[in-house]
mmCIF file of C-alpha atoms in Angstrom:
data_model
loop_
_atom_site.group_PDB
_atom_site.id
_atom_site.type_symbol
_atom_site.label_atom_id
_atom_site.label_comp_id
_atom_site.label_asym_id
_atom_site.label_seq_id
_atom_site.Cartn_x
_atom_site.Cartn_y
_atom_site.Cartn_z
ATOM 1 C CA GLY A 293 8.921 10.906 30.519
ATOM 2 C CA GLN A 294 7.367 7.692 29.365
ATOM 3 C CA ASN A 295 5.834 5.221 31.779
ATOM 4 C CA ILE A 296 3.594 2.263 31.080
ATOM 5 C CA ASP A 297 2.384 -0.089 33.802
ATOM 6 C CA GLN A 298 0.903 -3.549 33.597
ATOM 7 C CA PRO A 299 0.508 -6.326 36.164
ATOM 8 C CA THR A 300 3.481 -8.670 36.016
ATOM 9 C CA GLU A 301 1.610 -11.940 36.139
ATOM 10 C CA MET A 302 -1.960 -13.205 36.030
ATOM 11 C CA THR A 303 -3.514 -16.628 36.275
ATOM 12 C CA ALA A 304 -6.918 -17.706 34.997
ATOM 13 C CA THR A 305 -8.851 -20.875 34.282
ATOM 14 C CA GLU A 306 -9.648 -22.335 30.897
ATOM 15 C CA GLY A 307 -13.022 -21.060 29.671
ATOM 16 C CA ALA A 308 -12.992 -18.024 31.946
ATOM 17 C CA ILE A 309 -12.679 -14.311 31.178
ATOM 18 C CA VAL A 310 -9.613 -12.265 32.097
ATOM 19 C CA GLN A 311 -8.955 -8.522 31.947
ATOM 20 C CA ILE A 312 -5.402 -7.222 31.641
ATOM 21 C CA ASN A 313 -5.003 -3.563 32.558
ATOM 22 C CA CYS A 314 -2.529 -1.037 31.225
ATOM 23 C CA THR A 315 -1.974 2.512 32.461
ATOM 24 C CA TYR A 316 0.245 4.951 30.671
ATOM 25 C CA GLN A 317 1.826 8.351 31.103
ATOM 26 C CA THR A 318 3.552 9.442 27.930
ATOM 27 C CA SER A 319 4.666 12.742 26.486
ATOM 28 C CA GLY A 320 2.414 12.221 23.495
ATOM 29 C CA PHE A 321 -0.280 9.812 22.363
ATOM 30 C CA ASN A 322 -1.132 8.552 18.925
ATOM 31 C CA GLY A 323 -2.575 5.124 19.543
ATOM 32 C CA LEU A 324 -2.350 2.164 21.890
ATOM 33 C CA PHE A 325 -1.542 -1.360 20.801
ATOM 34 C CA TRP A 326 -1.823 -4.778 22.362
ATOM 35 C CA TYR A 327 0.472 -7.607 21.329
ATOM 36 C CA GLN A 328 0.665 -11.263 22.278
ATOM 37 C CA GLN A 329 4.065 -12.853 22.660
ATOM 38 C CA HIS A 330 4.758 -16.521 23.232
ATOM 39 C CA ALA A 331 8.079 -17.411 24.849
ATOM 40 C CA GLY A 332 10.959 -17.191 22.396
ATOM 41 C CA GLU A 333 8.830 -15.726 19.622
ATOM 42 C CA ALA A 334 8.214 -12.259 18.266
ATOM 43 C CA PRO A 335 5.092 -10.311 19.281
ATOM 44 C CA THR A 336 1.953 -10.617 17.200
ATOM 45 C CA PHE A 337 -0.545 -7.807 16.800
ATOM 46 C CA LEU A 338 -3.855 -8.124 18.633
ATOM 47 C CA SER A 339 -5.542 -4.741 18.654
ATOM 48 C CA TYR A 340 -5.245 -1.004 18.139
ATOM 49 C CA ASN A 341 -7.158 1.809 19.848
ATOM 50 C CA VAL A 342 -6.796 5.484 19.060
ATOM 51 C CA LEU A 343 -10.257 6.718 20.102
ATOM 52 C CA ASP A 344 -12.012 6.121 23.410
ATOM 53 C CA GLY A 345 -14.165 3.054 23.639
ATOM 54 C CA LEU A 346 -14.223 -0.646 23.069
ATOM 55 C CA GLU A 347 -12.866 -2.485 20.042
ATOM 56 C CA GLU A 348 -14.037 -6.073 19.736
ATOM 57 C CA LYS A 349 -12.340 -8.741 17.684
ATOM 58 C CA GLY A 350 -13.600 -12.242 18.295
ATOM 59 C CA ARG A 351 -12.575 -13.466 21.740
ATOM 60 C CA PHE A 352 -10.408 -10.395 22.272
ATOM 61 C CA SER A 353 -11.589 -6.879 23.075
ATOM 62 C CA SER A 354 -9.606 -3.778 23.941
ATOM 63 C CA PHE A 355 -10.786 -0.635 25.676
ATOM 64 C CA LEU A 356 -9.248 2.815 25.815
ATOM 65 C CA SER A 357 -9.840 5.904 27.954
ATOM 66 C CA ARG A 358 -7.463 8.645 26.879
ATOM 67 C CA SER A 359 -8.493 11.014 29.686
ATOM 68 C CA LYS A 360 -7.568 8.376 32.265
ATOM 69 C CA GLY A 361 -4.494 7.068 30.460
ATOM 70 C CA TYR A 362 -5.977 3.603 30.751
ATOM 71 C CA SER A 363 -6.593 0.603 28.577
ATOM 72 C CA TYR A 364 -7.530 -3.007 29.104
ATOM 73 C CA LEU A 365 -7.428 -6.167 27.050
ATOM 74 C CA LEU A 366 -10.294 -8.568 27.651
ATOM 75 C CA LEU A 367 -9.897 -12.220 26.742
ATOM 76 C CA LYS A 368 -13.016 -14.388 26.736
ATOM 77 C CA GLU A 369 -13.437 -18.163 26.628
ATOM 78 C CA LEU A 370 -9.827 -18.650 27.592
ATOM 79 C CA GLN A 371 -7.911 -21.462 25.947
ATOM 80 C CA MET A 372 -4.653 -23.068 26.999
ATOM 81 C CA LYS A 373 -2.932 -21.563 23.951
ATOM 82 C CA ASP A 374 -3.701 -18.088 25.333
ATOM 83 C CA SER A 375 -0.916 -18.605 27.892
ATOM 84 C CA ALA A 376 1.563 -15.955 26.798
ATOM 85 C CA SER A 377 2.841 -12.499 27.596
ATOM 86 C CA TYR A 378 0.604 -9.598 26.651
ATOM 87 C CA LEU A 379 2.319 -6.327 25.833
ATOM 88 C CA CYS A 380 0.715 -2.903 25.888
ATOM 89 C CA ALA A 381 2.454 -0.314 23.692
ATOM 90 C CA VAL A 382 1.832 3.381 23.126
ATOM 91 C CA ARG A 383 2.776 5.270 19.991
ATOM 92 C CA ASP A 384 3.967 8.817 20.476
ATOM 93 C CA ASN A 385 2.680 11.999 18.859
ATOM 94 C CA TYR A 386 5.012 11.802 15.928
ATOM 95 C CA GLY A 387 3.834 8.315 15.097
ATOM 96 C CA GLN A 388 7.318 6.955 14.967
ATOM 97 C CA ASN A 389 8.198 5.547 18.332
ATOM 98 C CA PHE A 390 6.486 2.797 20.224
ATOM 99 C CA VAL A 391 6.957 2.518 23.968
ATOM 100 C CA PHE A 392 6.272 -0.931 25.338
ATOM 101 C CA GLY A 393 4.985 -1.776 28.783
ATOM 102 C CA PRO A 394 6.679 -4.480 30.856
ATOM 103 C CA GLY A 395 4.214 -7.122 29.693
ATOM 104 C CA THR A 396 1.817 -9.345 31.618
ATOM 105 C CA ARG A 397 2.518 -13.081 31.743
ATOM 106 C CA LEU A 398 -0.801 -14.888 31.620
ATOM 107 C CA SER A 399 -1.034 -18.516 32.653
ATOM 108 C CA VAL A 400 -4.201 -20.382 31.707
ATOM 109 C CA LEU A 401 -4.823 -23.417 33.896
ATOM 110 C CA PRO A 402 -7.023 -26.399 33.035
ATOM 111 C CA GLY B 256 -0.468 -9.941 5.504
ATOM 112 C CA ALA B 257 2.860 -8.189 5.712
ATOM 113 C CA VAL B 258 5.839 -10.444 6.386
ATOM 114 C CA VAL B 259 9.134 -9.500 7.964
ATOM 115 C CA SER B 260 12.027 -11.929 8.068
ATOM 116 C CA GLN B 261 15.200 -11.932 10.124
ATOM 117 C CA HIS B 262 18.419 -13.774 9.553
ATOM 118 C CA PRO B 263 19.945 -15.571 11.294
ATOM 119 C CA SER B 264 17.394 -16.869 13.790
ATOM 120 C CA ARG B 265 20.126 -17.953 16.180
ATOM 121 C CA VAL B 266 23.800 -17.091 16.350
ATOM 122 C CA ILE B 267 26.575 -17.944 18.751
ATOM 123 C CA CYS B 268 29.747 -15.922 18.559
ATOM 124 C CA LYS B 269 32.910 -15.434 20.556
ATOM 125 C CA SER B 270 33.544 -12.382 22.651
ATOM 126 C CA GLY B 271 35.218 -9.623 20.632
ATOM 127 C CA THR B 272 33.785 -10.605 17.267
ATOM 128 C CA SER B 273 31.091 -8.789 15.288
ATOM 129 C CA VAL B 274 27.712 -10.142 14.262
ATOM 130 C CA LYS B 275 25.370 -8.860 11.561
ATOM 131 C CA ILE B 276 21.618 -9.397 11.732
ATOM 132 C CA GLU B 277 19.437 -8.776 8.694
ATOM 133 C CA CYS B 278 15.825 -7.661 8.708
ATOM 134 C CA ARG B 279 13.813 -7.796 5.493
ATOM 135 C CA SER B 280 10.290 -6.777 4.609
ATOM 136 C CA LEU B 281 9.227 -9.403 2.093
ATOM 137 C CA ASP B 282 6.049 -8.035 0.553
ATOM 138 C CA PHE B 283 5.968 -4.325 1.328
ATOM 139 C CA GLN B 284 8.255 -1.330 1.352
ATOM 140 C CA ALA B 285 9.330 -0.452 4.855
ATOM 141 C CA THR B 286 9.966 3.248 5.162
ATOM 142 C CA THR B 287 10.720 2.817 8.852
ATOM 143 C CA MET B 288 12.337 -0.060 10.691
ATOM 144 C CA PHE B 289 12.772 -0.478 14.409
ATOM 145 C CA TRP B 290 15.296 -2.539 16.320
ATOM 146 C CA TYR B 291 14.431 -3.888 19.760
ATOM 147 C CA ARG B 292 16.294 -5.886 22.360
ATOM 148 C CA GLN B 293 14.568 -8.169 24.814
ATOM 149 C CA PHE B 294 16.188 -9.785 27.834
ATOM 150 C CA PRO B 295 14.603 -12.892 29.404
ATOM 151 C CA LYS B 296 11.255 -12.235 31.032
ATOM 152 C CA GLN B 297 11.446 -8.547 30.173
ATOM 153 C CA SER B 298 9.627 -6.399 27.667
ATOM 154 C CA LEU B 299 10.924 -5.044 24.397
ATOM 155 C CA MET B 300 13.326 -2.141 24.646
ATOM 156 C CA LEU B 301 13.595 0.060 21.594
ATOM 157 C CA MET B 302 17.207 0.465 20.547
ATOM 158 C CA ALA B 303 16.899 2.590 17.427
ATOM 159 C CA THR B 304 14.612 3.745 14.655
ATOM 160 C CA SER B 305 15.831 3.898 11.094
ATOM 161 C CA ASN B 306 14.325 5.502 8.032
ATOM 162 C CA GLU B 307 15.430 4.386 4.602
ATOM 163 C CA GLY B 308 18.370 6.370 3.340
ATOM 164 C CA SER B 309 19.059 8.289 6.530
ATOM 165 C CA LYS B 310 20.967 7.748 9.749
ATOM 166 C CA ALA B 311 19.336 5.802 12.533
ATOM 167 C CA THR B 312 18.004 7.550 15.628
ATOM 168 C CA TYR B 313 19.266 5.795 18.726
ATOM 169 C CA GLU B 314 17.528 5.666 22.076
ATOM 170 C CA GLN B 315 19.257 7.065 25.111
ATOM 171 C CA GLY B 316 21.865 4.704 26.460
ATOM 172 C CA VAL B 317 22.338 2.761 23.227
ATOM 173 C CA GLU B 318 25.856 3.120 21.811
ATOM 174 C CA LYS B 319 25.647 3.923 18.130
ATOM 175 C CA ASP B 320 29.263 2.894 17.530
ATOM 176 C CA LYS B 321 28.605 -0.515 19.021
ATOM 177 C CA PHE B 322 25.245 -1.189 17.377
ATOM 178 C CA LEU B 323 25.615 -0.160 13.747
ATOM 179 C CA ILE B 324 22.375 0.160 11.841
ATOM 180 C CA ASN B 325 22.103 0.463 8.095
ATOM 181 C CA HIS B 326 18.801 0.917 6.259
ATOM 182 C CA ALA B 327 20.064 1.044 2.719
ATOM 183 C CA SER B 328 16.876 0.055 0.919
ATOM 184 C CA LEU B 329 13.131 -0.007 1.481
ATOM 185 C CA THR B 330 13.233 -3.734 2.194
ATOM 186 C CA LEU B 331 16.425 -4.258 4.153
ATOM 187 C CA SER B 332 17.911 -3.041 7.420
ATOM 188 C CA THR B 333 20.919 -4.520 9.160
ATOM 189 C CA LEU B 334 22.084 -4.380 12.759
ATOM 190 C CA THR B 335 25.759 -5.114 13.411
ATOM 191 C CA VAL B 336 26.818 -5.779 16.973
ATOM 192 C CA THR B 337 30.497 -4.873 17.030
ATOM 193 C CA SER B 338 33.017 -6.293 19.487
ATOM 194 C CA ALA B 339 30.311 -8.370 21.122
ATOM 195 C CA HIS B 340 30.477 -9.159 24.833
ATOM 196 C CA PRO B 341 28.528 -11.724 26.859
ATOM 197 C CA GLU B 342 26.257 -8.980 28.191
ATOM 198 C CA ASP B 343 25.114 -8.359 24.597
ATOM 199 C CA SER B 344 23.519 -11.805 24.604
ATOM 200 C CA SER B 345 19.835 -11.155 24.056
ATOM 201 C CA PHE B 346 16.865 -11.593 21.752
ATOM 202 C CA TYR B 347 16.997 -8.959 19.007
ATOM 203 C CA ILE B 348 13.755 -8.211 17.185
ATOM 204 C CA CYS B 349 13.183 -5.921 14.240
ATOM 205 C CA SER B 350 9.907 -4.485 13.076
ATOM 206 C CA ALA B 351 8.901 -2.544 10.012
ATOM 207 C CA LYS B 352 6.152 -0.211 8.998
ATOM 208 C CA ALA B 353 5.143 1.328 5.719
ATOM 209 C CA GLY B 354 4.510 5.019 5.235
ATOM 210 C CA ARG B 355 1.808 6.428 7.487
ATOM 211 C CA SER B 356 0.472 3.006 8.434
ATOM 212 C CA TYR B 357 -0.133 2.687 12.160
ATOM 213 C CA GLU B 358 0.874 -0.925 12.357
ATOM 214 C CA GLN B 359 4.357 -2.323 12.699
ATOM 215 C CA TYR B 360 5.127 -5.873 11.677
ATOM 216 C CA PHE B 361 7.622 -7.843 13.708
ATOM 217 C CA GLY B 362 10.288 -10.191 12.480
ATOM 218 C CA PRO B 363 10.712 -13.579 14.189
ATOM 219 C CA GLY B 364 13.704 -12.400 16.205
ATOM 220 C CA THR B 365 17.361 -13.372 16.449
ATOM 221 C CA ARG B 366 18.768 -14.989 19.564
ATOM 222 C CA LEU B 367 22.362 -13.893 20.041
ATOM 223 C CA THR B 368 24.629 -15.733 22.456
ATOM 224 C CA VAL B 369 28.117 -14.374 23.058
ATOM 225 C CA THR B 370 30.531 -16.794 24.702
#
């Protein structure tokens, strides 16, 4: 079966650093994605990991450990506009289907 | 970057009627398009995957006779919700990807309200 877990909600302070974890158990693996979604809008792509390690992109970094079925998204220098839901998604072996996690609602407080 | 549009952005219809939602890739050829449904405060649930020129593959629990998907060209896929009921009210999002590209590009979504 397919199972992806993320914390439901997180709260952090403006300027701080926050780490959003994602664990997955899927029948196949061909990449892990992180998306940001503001309320009422479509998701926007943040990062993609297919090999173990850390991918850094500005204030956002994403880490993957395939052996542990684990990823995290790290957000630095938090801004109020970072308040959104963050979705972890895994692509299966055939590269066609994406399975989305439940999403983590992040609230950034002043 | 790649752009995907959806039309309409919002639609209100009466129970029992049918609604068609269009998804277009504006600047690339989408060999595969995905249709998702998202209920409030929940994540995206994949409804079906469609490849241009072939029948859509529906996820378990999604009625193919109720949610008709047509992917007639490399830039257009349509989702028709037939005989809509209030429980079909949701946010419907399409995404598209080209060839062997790993990335899928999301449309802006369509909010359907069935009264």
